[in-house]
Short mmCIF file of N, CA and C in Angstrom, two decimals:
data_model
loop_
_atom_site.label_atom_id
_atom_site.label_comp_id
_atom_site.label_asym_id
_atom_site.label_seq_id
_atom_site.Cartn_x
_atom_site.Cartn_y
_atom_site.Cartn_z
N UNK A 1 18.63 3.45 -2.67
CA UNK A 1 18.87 3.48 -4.10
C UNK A 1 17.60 3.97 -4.80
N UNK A 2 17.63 4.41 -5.85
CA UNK A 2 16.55 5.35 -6.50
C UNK A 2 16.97 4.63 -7.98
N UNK A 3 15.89 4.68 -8.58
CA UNK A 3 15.96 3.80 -9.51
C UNK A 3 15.52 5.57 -11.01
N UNK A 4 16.26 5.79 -11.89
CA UNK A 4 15.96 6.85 -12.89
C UNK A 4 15.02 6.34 -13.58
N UNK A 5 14.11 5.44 -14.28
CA UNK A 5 13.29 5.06 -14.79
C UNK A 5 11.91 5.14 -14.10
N UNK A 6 11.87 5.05 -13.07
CA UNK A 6 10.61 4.56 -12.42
C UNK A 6 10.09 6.30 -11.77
N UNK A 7 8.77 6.00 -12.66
CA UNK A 7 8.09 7.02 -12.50
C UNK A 7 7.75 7.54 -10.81
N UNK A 8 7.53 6.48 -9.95
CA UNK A 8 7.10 6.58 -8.30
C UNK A 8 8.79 7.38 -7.61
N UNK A 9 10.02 6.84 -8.36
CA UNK A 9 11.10 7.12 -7.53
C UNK A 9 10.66 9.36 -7.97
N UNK A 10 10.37 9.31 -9.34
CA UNK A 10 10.61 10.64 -9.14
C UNK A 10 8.91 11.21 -8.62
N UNK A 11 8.52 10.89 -8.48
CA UNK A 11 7.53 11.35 -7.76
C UNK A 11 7.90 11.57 -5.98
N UNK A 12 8.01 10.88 -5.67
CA UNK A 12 8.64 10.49 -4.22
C UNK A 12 9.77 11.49 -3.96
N UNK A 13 10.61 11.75 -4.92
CA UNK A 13 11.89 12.84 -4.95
C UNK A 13 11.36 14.52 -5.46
N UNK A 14 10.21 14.61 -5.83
CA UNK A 14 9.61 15.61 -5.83
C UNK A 14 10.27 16.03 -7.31
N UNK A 15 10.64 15.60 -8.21
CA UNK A 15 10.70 15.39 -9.30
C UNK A 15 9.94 15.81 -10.50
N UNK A 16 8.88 14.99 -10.04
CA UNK A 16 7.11 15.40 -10.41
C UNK A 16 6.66 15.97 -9.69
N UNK A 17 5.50 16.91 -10.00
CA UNK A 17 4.88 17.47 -9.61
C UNK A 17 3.85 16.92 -8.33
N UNK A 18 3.02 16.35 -7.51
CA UNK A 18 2.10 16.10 -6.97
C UNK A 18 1.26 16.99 -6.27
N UNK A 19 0.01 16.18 -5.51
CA UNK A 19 -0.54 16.68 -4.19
C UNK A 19 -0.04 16.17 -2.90
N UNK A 20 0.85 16.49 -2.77
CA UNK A 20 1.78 16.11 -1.38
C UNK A 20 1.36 16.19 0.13
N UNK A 21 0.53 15.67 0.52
CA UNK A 21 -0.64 15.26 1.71
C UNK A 21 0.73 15.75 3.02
N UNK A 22 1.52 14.85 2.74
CA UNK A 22 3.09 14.49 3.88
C UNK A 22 4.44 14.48 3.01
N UNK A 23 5.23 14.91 3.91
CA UNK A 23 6.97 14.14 3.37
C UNK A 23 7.50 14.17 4.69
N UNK A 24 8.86 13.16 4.18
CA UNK A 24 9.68 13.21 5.34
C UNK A 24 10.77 13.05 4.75
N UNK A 25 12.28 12.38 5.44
CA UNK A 25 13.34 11.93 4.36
C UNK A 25 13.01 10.76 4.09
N UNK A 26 11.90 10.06 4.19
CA UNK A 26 11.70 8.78 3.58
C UNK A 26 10.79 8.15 3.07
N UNK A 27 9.76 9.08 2.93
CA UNK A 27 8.26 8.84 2.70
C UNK A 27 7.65 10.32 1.94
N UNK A 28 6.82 10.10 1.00
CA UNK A 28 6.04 10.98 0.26
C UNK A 28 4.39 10.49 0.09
N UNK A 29 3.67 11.30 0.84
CA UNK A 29 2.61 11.08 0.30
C UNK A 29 1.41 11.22 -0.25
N UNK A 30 1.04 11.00 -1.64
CA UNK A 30 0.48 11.90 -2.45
C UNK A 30 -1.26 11.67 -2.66
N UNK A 31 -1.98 12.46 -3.35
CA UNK A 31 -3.06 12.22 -3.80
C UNK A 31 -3.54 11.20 -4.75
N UNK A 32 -3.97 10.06 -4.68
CA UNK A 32 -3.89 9.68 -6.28
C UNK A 32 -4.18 9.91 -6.99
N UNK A 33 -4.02 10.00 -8.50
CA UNK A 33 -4.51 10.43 -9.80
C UNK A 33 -5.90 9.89 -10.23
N UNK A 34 -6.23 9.18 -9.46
CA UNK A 34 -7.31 8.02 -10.01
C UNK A 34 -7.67 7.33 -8.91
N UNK A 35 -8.58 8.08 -8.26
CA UNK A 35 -9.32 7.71 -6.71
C UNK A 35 -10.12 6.83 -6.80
N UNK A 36 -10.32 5.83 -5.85
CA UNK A 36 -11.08 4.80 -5.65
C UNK A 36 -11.91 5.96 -4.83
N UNK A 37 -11.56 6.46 -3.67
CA UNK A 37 -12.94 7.52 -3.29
C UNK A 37 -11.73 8.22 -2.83
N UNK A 38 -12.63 9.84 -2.33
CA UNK A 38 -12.12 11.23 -2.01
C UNK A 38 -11.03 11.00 -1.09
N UNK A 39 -10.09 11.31 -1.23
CA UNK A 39 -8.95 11.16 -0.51
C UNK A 39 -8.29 9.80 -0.45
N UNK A 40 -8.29 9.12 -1.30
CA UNK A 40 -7.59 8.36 -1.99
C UNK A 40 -5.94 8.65 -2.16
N UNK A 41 -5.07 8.13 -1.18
CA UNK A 41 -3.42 8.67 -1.10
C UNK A 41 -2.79 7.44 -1.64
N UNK A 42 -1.22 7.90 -1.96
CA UNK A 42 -0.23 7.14 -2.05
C UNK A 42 0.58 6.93 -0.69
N UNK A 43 1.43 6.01 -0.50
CA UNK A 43 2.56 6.25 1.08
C UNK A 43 3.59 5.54 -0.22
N UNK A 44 4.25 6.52 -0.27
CA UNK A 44 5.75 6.04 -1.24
C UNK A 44 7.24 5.96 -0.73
N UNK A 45 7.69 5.23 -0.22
CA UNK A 45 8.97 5.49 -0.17
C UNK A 45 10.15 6.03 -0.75
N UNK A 46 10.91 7.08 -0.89
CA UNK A 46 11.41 7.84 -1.84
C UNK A 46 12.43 6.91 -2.11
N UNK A 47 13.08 5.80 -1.53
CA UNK A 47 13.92 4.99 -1.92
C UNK A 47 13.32 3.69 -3.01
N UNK A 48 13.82 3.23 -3.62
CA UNK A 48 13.21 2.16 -4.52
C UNK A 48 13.26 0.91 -4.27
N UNK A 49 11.90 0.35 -4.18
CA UNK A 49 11.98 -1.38 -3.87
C UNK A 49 10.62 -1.73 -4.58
N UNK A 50 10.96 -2.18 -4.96
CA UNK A 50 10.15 -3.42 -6.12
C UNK A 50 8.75 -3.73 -5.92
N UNK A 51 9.01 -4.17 -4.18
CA UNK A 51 7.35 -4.54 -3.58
C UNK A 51 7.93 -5.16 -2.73
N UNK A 52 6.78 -5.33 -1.96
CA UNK A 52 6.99 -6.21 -0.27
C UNK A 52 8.62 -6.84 0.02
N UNK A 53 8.42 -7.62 -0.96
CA UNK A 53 9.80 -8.72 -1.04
C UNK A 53 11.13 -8.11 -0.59
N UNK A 54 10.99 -6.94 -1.59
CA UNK A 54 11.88 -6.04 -1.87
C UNK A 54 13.14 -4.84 -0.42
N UNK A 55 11.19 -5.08 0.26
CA UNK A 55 11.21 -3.88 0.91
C UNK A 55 12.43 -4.44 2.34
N UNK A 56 13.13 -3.60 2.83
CA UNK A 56 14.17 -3.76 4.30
C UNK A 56 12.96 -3.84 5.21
N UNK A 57 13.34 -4.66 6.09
CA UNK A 57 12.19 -4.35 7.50
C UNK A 57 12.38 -2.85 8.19
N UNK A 58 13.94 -2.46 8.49
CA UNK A 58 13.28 -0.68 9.03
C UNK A 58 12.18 -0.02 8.13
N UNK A 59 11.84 -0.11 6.88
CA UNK A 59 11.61 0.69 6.23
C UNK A 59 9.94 -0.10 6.06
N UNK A 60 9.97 -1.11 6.24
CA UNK A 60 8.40 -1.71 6.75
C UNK A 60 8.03 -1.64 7.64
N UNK A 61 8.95 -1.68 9.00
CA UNK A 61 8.01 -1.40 10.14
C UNK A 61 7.77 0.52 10.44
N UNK A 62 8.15 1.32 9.52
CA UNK A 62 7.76 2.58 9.23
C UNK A 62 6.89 2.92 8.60
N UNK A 63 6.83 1.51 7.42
CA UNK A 63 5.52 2.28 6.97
C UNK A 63 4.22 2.30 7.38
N UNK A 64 3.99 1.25 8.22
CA UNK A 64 3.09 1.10 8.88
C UNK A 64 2.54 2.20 10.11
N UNK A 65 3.53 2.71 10.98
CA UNK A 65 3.60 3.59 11.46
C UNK A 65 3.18 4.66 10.08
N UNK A 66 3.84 5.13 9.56
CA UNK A 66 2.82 6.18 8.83
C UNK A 66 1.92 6.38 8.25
N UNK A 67 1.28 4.96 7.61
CA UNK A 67 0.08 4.71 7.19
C UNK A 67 -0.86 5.13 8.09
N UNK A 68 -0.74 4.43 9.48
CA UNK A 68 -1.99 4.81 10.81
C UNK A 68 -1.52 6.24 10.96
N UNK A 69 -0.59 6.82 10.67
CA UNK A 69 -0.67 8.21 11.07
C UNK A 69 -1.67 9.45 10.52
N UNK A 70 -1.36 8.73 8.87
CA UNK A 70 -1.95 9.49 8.05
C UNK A 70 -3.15 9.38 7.87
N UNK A 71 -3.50 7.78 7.37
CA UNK A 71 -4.96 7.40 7.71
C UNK A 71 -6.24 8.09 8.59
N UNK A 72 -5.40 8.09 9.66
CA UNK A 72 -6.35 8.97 11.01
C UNK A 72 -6.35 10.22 10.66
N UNK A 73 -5.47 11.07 9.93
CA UNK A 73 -5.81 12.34 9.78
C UNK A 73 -6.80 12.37 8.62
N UNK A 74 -6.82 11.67 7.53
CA UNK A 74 -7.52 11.75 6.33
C UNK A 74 -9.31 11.50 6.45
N UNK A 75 -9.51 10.00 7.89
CA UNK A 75 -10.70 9.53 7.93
C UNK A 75 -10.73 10.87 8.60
N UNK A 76 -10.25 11.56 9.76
CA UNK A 76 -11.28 12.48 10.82
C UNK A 76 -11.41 13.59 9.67
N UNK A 77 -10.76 13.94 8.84
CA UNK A 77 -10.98 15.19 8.26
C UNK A 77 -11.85 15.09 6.89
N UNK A 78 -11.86 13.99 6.32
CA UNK A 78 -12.66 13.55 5.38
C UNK A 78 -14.26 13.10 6.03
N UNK A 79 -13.83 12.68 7.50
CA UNK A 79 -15.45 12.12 8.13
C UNK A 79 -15.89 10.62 7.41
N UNK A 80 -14.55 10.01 6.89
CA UNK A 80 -14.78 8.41 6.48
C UNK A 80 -15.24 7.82 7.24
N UNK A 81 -16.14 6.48 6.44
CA UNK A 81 -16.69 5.68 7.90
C UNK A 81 -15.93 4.01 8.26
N UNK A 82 -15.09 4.63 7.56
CA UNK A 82 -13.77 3.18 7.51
C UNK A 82 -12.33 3.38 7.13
N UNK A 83 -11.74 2.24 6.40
CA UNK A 83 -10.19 3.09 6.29
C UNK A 83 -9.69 1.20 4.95
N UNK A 84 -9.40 1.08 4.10
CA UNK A 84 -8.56 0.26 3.61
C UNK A 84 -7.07 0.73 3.36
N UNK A 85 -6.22 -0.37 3.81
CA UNK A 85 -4.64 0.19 3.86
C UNK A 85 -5.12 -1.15 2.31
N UNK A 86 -4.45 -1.01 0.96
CA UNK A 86 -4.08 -1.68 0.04
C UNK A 86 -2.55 -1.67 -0.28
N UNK A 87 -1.80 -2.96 -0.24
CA UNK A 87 -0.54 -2.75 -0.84
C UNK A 87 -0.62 -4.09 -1.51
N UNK A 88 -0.52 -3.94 -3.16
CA UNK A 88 -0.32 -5.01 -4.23
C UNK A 88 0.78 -5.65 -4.41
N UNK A 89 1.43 -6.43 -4.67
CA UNK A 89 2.88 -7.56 -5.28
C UNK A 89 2.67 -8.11 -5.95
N UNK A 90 2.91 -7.87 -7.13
CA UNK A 90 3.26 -8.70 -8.67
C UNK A 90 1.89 -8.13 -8.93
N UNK A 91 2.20 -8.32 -10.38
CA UNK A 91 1.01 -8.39 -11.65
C UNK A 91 -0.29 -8.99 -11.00
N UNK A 92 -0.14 -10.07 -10.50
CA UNK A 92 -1.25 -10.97 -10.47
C UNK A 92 -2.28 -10.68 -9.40
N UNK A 93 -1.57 -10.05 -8.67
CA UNK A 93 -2.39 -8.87 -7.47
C UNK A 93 -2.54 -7.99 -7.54
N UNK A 94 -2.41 -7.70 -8.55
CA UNK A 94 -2.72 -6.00 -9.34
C UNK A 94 -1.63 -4.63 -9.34
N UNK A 95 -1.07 -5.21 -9.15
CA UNK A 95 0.32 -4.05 -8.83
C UNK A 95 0.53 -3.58 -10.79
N UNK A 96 0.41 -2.66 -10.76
CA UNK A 96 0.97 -1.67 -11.58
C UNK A 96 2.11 -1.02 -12.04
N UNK A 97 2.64 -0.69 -10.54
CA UNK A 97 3.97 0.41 -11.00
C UNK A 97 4.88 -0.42 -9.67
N UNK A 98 5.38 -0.70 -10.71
CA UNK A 98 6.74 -1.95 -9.49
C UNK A 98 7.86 -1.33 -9.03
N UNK A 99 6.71 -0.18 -7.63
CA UNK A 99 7.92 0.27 -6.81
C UNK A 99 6.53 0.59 -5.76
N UNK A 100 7.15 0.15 -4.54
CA UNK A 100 6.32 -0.37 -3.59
C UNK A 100 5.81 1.25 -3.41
N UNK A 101 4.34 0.48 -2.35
CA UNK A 101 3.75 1.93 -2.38
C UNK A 101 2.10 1.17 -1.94
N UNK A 102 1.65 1.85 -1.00
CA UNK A 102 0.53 1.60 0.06
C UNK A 102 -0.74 2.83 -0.60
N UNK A 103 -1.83 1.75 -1.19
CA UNK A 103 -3.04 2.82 -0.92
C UNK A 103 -3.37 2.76 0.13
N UNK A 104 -4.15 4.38 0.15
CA UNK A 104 -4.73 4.51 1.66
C UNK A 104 -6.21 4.84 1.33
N UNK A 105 -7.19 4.21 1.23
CA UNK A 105 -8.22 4.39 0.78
C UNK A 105 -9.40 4.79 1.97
N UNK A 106 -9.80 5.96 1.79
CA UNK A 106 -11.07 6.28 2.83
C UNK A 106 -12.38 5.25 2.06
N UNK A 107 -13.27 5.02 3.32
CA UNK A 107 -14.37 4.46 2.81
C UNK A 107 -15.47 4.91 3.58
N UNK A 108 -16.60 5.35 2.48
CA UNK A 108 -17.77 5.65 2.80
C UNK A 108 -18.58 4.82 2.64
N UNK A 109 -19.94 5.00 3.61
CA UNK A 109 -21.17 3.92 3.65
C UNK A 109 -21.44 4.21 1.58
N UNK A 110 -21.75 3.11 1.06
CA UNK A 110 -21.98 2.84 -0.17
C UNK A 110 -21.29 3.93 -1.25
N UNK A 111 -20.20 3.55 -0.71
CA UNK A 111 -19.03 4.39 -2.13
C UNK A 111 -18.85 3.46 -2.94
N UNK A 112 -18.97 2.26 -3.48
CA UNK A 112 -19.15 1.46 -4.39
C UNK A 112 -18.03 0.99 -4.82
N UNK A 113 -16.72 1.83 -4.15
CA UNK A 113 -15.11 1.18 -4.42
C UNK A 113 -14.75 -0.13 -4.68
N UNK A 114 -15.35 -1.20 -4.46
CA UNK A 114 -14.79 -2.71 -4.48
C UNK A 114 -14.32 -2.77 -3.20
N UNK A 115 -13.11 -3.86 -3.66
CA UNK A 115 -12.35 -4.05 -2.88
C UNK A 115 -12.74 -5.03 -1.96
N UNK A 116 -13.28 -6.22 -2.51
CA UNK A 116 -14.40 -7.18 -2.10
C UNK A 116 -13.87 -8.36 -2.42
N UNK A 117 -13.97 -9.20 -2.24
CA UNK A 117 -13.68 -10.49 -2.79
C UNK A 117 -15.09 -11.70 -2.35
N UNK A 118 -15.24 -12.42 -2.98
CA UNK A 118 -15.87 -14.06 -2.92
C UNK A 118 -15.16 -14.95 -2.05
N UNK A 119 -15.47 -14.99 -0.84
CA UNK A 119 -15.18 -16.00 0.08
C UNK A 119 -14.96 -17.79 -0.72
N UNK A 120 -13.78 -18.49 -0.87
CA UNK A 120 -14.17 -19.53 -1.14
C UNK A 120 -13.97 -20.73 -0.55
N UNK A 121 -13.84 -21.99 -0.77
CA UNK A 121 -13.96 -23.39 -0.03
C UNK A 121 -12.77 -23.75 0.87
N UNK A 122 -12.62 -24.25 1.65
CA UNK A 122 -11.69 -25.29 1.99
C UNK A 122 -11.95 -26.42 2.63
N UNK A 123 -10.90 -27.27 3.18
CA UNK A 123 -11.22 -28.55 3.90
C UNK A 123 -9.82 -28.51 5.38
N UNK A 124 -10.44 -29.33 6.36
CA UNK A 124 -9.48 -29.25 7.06
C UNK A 124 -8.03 -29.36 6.62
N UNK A 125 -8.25 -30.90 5.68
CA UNK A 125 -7.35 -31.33 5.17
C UNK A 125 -6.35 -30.50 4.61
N UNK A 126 -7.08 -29.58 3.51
CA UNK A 126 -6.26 -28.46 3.23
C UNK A 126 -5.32 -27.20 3.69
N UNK A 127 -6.43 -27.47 4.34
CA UNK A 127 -5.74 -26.27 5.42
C UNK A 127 -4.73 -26.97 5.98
N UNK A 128 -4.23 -27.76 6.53
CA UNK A 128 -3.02 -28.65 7.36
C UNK A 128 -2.19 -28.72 6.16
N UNK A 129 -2.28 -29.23 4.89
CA UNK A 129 -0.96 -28.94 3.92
C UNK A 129 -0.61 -27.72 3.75
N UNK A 130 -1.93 -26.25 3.44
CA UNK A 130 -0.93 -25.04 3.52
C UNK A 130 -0.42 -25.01 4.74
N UNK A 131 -0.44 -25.15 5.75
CA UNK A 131 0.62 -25.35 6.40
C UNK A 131 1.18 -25.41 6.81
N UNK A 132 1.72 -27.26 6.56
CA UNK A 132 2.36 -28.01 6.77
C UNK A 132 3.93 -27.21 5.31
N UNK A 133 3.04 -26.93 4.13
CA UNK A 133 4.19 -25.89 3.01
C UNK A 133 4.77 -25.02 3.88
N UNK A 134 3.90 -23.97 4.39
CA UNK A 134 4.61 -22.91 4.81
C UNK A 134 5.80 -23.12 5.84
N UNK A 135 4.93 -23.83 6.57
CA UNK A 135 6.22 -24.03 7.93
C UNK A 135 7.53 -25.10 7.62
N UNK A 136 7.67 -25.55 6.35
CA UNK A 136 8.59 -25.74 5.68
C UNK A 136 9.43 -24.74 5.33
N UNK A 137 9.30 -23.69 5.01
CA UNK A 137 9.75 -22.43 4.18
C UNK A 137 11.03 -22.08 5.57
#
């Protein structure tokens, strides 16, 4: 299903214009507009899903497969000295455009990208209720 509103479905459908790195019948993947560093891609699914939640498992355990596909072509040809796969869900994790979709971020020694976080506390204790939650679920 393809959603007419959502800017990623027509991107993905070639709709819009892009820098189109890859396609297939199920995947598009583009340059981003707004690079964290040089070769900075999208992996879009041309079908529409929301985010993770959203997403069918055929269509997750593919993307993964094409992420490492692409990834490896981008670090050897870019000469990256690392690789971040980013995929956001909901607002509160920074997701933007709510139709799933994998950065593929090259990383160089001191490219200054982020993408860092502050390690913080726990207790055993804690750790045994998350879980003790989850494995409820």
């Amino acid at each position: 299903m393809k959603d007419s509103n959502c800017i990623f479905c027509k991107i993905a459908n070639g709709e819009i214009p892009s820098t189109t790195l890859y396609e297939d019948k199920d995947f598009r993947v583009i340059l981003d507009l707004g690079p964290a560093t040089r070769g900075h891609a999208l992996l879009i699914p041309k079908e529409h899903y929301k985010d993770l939640f959203d997403l069918d498992d055929e269509t997750g355990a593919k993307v993964l497969l094409k992420a490492k596909r692409i990834a490896s072509r981008i670090k050897t040809a870019l000469g990256a000295d690392g690789f971040n796969l980013v995929q956001n869900n909901g607002e509160a994790a920074g997701q933007t455009v709510f139709h799933f979709h994998m950065h593929l971020i090259p990383r160089y020694r001191d490219d200054h990208a982020g993408i860092h976080w502050k390690p913080g506390k726990t207790t055993p204790e804690e750790m045994e209720e998350v879980k003790r939650l989850i494995d409820h679920q």
